[in-house]
CSV table of C-alpha atoms in Angstrom, one decimal:
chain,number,residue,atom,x,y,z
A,752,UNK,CA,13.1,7.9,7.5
A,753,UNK,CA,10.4,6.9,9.8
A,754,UNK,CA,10.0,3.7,11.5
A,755,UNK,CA,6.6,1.5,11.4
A,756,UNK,CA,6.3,-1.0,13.7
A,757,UNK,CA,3.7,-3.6,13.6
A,758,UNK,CA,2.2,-6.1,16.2
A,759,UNK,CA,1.8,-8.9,16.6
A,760,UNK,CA,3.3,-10.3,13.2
A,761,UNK,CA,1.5,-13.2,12.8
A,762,UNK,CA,-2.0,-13.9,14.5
A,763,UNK,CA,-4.3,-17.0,14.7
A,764,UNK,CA,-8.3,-16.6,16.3
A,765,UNK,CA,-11.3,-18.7,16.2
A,766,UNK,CA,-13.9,-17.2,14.5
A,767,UNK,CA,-16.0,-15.0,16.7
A,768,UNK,CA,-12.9,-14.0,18.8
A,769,UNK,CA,-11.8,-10.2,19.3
A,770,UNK,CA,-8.4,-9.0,18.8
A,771,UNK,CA,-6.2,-6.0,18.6
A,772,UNK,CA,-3.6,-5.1,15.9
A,773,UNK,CA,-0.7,-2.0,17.0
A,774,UNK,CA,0.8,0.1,14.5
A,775,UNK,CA,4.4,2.2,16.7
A,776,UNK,CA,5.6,5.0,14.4
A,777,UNK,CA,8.7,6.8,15.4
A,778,UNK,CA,8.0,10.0,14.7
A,779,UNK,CA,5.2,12.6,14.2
A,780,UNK,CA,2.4,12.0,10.7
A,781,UNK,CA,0.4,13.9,9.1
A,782,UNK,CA,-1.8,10.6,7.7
A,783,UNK,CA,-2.5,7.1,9.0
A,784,UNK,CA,-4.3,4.4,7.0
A,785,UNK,CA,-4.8,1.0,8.0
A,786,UNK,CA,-5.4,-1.3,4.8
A,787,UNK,CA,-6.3,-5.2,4.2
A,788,UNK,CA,-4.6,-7.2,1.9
A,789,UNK,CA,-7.2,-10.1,0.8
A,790,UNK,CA,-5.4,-13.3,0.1
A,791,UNK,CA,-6.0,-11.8,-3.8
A,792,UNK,CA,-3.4,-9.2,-3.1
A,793,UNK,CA,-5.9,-6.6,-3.2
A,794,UNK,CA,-5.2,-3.6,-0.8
A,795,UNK,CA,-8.7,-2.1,0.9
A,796,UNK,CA,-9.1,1.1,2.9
A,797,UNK,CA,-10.1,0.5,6.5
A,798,UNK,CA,-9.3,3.6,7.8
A,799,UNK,CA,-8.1,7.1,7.2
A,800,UNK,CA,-7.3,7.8,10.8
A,801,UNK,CA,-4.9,10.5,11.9
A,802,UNK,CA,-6.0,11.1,15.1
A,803,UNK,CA,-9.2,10.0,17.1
A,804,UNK,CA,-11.6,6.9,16.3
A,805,UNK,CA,-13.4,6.1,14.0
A,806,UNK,CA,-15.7,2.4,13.5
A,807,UNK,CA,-16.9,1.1,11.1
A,808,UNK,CA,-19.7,-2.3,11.3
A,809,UNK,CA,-17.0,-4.6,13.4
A,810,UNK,CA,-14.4,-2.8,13.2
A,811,UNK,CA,-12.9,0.3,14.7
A,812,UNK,CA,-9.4,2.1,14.8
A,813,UNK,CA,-7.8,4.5,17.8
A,814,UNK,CA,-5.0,7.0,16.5
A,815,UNK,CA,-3.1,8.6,19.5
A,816,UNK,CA,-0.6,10.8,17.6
A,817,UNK,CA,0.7,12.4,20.5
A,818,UNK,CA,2.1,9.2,21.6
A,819,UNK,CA,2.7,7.9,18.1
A,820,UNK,CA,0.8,4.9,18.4
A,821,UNK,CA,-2.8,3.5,16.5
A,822,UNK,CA,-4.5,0.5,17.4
A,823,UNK,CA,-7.0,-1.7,15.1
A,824,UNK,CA,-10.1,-3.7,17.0
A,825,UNK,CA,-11.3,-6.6,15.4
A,826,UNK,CA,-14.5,-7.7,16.9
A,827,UNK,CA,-16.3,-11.0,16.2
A,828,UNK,CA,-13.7,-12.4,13.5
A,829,UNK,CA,-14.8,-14.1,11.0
A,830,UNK,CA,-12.8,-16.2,8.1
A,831,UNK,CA,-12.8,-13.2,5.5
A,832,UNK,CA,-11.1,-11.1,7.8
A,833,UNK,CA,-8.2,-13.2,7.0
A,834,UNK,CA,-5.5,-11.7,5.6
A,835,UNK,CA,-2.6,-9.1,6.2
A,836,UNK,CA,-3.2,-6.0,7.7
A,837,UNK,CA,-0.9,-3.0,6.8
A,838,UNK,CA,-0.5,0.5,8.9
A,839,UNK,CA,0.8,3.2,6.6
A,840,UNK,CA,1.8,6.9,7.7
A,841,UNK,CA,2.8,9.8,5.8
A,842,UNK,CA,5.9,11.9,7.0
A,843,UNK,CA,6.7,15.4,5.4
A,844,UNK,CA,4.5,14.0,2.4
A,845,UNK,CA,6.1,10.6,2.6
A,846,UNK,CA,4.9,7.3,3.1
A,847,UNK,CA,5.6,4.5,4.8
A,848,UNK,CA,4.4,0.9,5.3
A,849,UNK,CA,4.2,-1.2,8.2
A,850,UNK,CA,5.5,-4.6,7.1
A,851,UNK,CA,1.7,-6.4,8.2
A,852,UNK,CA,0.2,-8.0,10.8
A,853,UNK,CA,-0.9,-11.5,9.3
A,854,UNK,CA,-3.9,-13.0,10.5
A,855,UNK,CA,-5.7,-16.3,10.1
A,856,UNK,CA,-9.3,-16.6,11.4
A,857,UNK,CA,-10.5,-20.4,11.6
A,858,UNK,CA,-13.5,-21.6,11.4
B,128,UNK,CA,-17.2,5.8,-9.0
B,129,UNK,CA,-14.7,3.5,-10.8
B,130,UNK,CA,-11.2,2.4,-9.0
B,131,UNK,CA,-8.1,2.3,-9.6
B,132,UNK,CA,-7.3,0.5,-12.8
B,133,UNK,CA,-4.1,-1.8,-13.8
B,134,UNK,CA,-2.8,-3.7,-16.3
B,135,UNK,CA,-1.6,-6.5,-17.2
B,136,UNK,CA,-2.8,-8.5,-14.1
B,137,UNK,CA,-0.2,-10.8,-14.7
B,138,UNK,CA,2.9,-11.0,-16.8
B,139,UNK,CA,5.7,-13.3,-16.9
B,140,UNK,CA,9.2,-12.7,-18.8
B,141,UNK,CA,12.8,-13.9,-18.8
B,142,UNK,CA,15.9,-12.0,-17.5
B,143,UNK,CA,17.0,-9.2,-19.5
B,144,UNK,CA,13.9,-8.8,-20.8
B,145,UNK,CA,11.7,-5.2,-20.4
B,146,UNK,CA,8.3,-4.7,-19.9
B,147,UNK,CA,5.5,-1.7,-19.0
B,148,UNK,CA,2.8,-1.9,-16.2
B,149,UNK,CA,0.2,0.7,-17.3
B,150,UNK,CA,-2.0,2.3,-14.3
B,151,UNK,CA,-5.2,4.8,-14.5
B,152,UNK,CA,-5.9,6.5,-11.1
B,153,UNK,CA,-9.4,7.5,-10.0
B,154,UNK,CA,-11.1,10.3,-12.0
B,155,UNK,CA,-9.8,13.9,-10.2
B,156,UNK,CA,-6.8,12.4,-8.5
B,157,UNK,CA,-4.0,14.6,-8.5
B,158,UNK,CA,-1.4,12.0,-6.5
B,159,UNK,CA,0.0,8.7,-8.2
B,160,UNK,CA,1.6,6.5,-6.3
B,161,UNK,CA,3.6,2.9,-7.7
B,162,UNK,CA,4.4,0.8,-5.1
B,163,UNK,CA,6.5,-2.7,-5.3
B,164,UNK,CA,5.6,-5.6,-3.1
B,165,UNK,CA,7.9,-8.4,-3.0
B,166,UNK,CA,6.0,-11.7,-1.2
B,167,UNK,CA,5.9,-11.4,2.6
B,168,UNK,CA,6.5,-7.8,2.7
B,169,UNK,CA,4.9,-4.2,2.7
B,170,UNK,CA,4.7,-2.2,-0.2
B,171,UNK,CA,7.7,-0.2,-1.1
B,172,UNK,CA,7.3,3.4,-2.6
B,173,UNK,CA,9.1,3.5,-6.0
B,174,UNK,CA,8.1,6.9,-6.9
B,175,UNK,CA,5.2,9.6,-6.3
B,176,UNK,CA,3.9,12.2,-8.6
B,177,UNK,CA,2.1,15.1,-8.3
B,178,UNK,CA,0.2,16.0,-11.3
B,179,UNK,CA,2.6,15.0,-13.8
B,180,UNK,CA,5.6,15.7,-11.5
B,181,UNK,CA,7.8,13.4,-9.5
B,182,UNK,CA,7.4,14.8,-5.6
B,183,UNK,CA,9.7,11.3,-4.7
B,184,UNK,CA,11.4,9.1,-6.9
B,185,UNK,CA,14.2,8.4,-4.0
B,186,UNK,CA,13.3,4.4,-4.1
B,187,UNK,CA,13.5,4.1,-7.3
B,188,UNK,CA,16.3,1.7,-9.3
B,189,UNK,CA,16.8,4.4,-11.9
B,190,UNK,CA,19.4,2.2,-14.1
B,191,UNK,CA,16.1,0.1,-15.3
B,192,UNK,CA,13.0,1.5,-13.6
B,193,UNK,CA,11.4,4.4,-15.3
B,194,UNK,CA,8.0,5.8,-15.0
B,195,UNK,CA,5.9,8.4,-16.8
B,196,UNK,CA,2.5,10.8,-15.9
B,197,UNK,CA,2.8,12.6,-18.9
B,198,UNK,CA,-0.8,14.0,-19.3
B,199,UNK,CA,-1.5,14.1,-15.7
B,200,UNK,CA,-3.7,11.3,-15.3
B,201,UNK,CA,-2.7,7.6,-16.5
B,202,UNK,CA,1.1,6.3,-15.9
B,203,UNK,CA,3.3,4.0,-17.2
B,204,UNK,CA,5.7,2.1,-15.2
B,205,UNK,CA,9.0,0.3,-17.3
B,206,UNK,CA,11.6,-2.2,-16.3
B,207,UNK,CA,14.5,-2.0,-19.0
B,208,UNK,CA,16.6,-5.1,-18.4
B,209,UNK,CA,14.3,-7.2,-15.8
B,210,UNK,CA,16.3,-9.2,-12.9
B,211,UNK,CA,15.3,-11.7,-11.2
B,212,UNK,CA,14.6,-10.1,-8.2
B,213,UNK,CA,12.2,-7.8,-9.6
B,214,UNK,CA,9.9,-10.4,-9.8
B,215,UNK,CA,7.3,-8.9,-7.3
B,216,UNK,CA,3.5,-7.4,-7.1
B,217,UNK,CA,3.6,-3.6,-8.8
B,218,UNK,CA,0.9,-1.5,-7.3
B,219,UNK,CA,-0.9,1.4,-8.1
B,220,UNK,CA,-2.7,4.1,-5.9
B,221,UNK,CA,-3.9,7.6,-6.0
B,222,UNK,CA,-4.9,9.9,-3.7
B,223,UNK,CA,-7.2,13.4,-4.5
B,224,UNK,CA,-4.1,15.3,-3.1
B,225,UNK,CA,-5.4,18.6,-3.8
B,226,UNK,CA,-5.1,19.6,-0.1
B,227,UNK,CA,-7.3,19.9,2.8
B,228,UNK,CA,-8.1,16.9,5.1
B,229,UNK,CA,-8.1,13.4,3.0
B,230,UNK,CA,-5.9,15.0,0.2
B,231,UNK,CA,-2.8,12.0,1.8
B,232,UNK,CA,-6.0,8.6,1.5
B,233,UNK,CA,-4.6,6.5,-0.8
B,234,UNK,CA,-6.7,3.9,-2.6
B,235,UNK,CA,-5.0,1.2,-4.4
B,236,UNK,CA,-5.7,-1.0,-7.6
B,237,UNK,CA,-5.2,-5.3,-8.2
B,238,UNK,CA,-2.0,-4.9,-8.9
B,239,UNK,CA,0.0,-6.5,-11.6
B,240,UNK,CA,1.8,-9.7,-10.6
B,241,UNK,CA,5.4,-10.1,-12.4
B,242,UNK,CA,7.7,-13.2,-12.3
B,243,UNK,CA,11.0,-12.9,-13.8
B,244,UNK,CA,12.3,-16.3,-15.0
């Protein structure tokens, strides 16, 4: 199956910093979402993003499927943003789950 | 519009024993997804239906994992004996699936937290 790579694994910022989250995928999609797990567990939709960009208050996502790569901007963290951040891509109607980008925004 | 509902939140049991995770997507979703998340890792696809067909069940431990959509709409998820290693998050999601653009955008529910003991 496909391969999801995420980066960087874990990630610490002061609040108000920027940063930038990479999801690598190995092969071509037909879907990419990017998700945050709250420390609940919960899962929420960022992003539907299979090509292009898209934003969204402090927050925007770049999808370059030709070169199999999408990229998540976080701008002016704050401490809620804190949390795991999952890329998940569909392949011939399957999906597939980056294993998270962790992130811990201090105050 | 209402989300994606789950239950029991929580539910702890011994080895050996079985239990059912029940799930109700959103209202017109034709894709149900259950998902297993053991702690530090990303979800894991267990099986996807379509309607009330399985599209992918590849992931699935069929010896004591089983999971039904029988009506289309809510779904039932059973572990018949539990391990210990099962002990993990089980989530649900649903996607409209009815083709066109968003028909793959998943949205999930809380999840239901099992510990195995």
């Amino acid at each position: 199956g496909i391969q999801v790579e995420q980066s960087p694994p874990d990630l610490i910022l002061q609040e108000g910093a920027n940063s930038t989250l990479r999801c690598n995928f190995s092969d071509s999609v037909n879907n990419l979402q990017w998700f945050h797990q709250n420390p609940w567990g919960q899962l929420i939709n960022l992003f539907y993003i299979p090509s292009g960009t898209k934003q969204n208050g402090r927050l925007s996502a770049t999808t370059v499927a030709t070169e199999r790569y999408s990229l998540l901007y976080i701008s002016s963290s704050q401490t809620t943003d804190s949390g795991v951040y999952f890329c998940a891509v569909v392949n011939f109607n399957k999906f597939y789950f980056g294993s998270g980008t962790k992130l811990n925004v201090k105050p | 519009e209402a989300g994606v509902a789950q239950s029991p939140r929580y539910k702890i049991i011994e080895k050996r024993q079985s239990v059912a995770f029940w799930c109700n997507p959103i209202s017109g979703h034709a894709t149900l997804y259950w998902y297993q998340q053991i702690l530090g890792q990303g979800p894991k696809l267990l099986i996807q239906f379509q309607n009330n067909g399985v599209v992918d069940d590849s992931q699935l431990p069929k010896d004591r994992f089983s999971a039904e959509r029988l009506k289309g709409v809510d779904s039932t998820l059973k572990i018949q004996p539990a391990k210990l290693e099962d002990s993990a998050v089980y989530l649900c999601a649903s996607s409209p699936g009815a083709g066109g653009r968003g028909q793959y955008e998943q949205y999930f529910g809380p999840g239901t937290r099992l510990t195995v003991t």
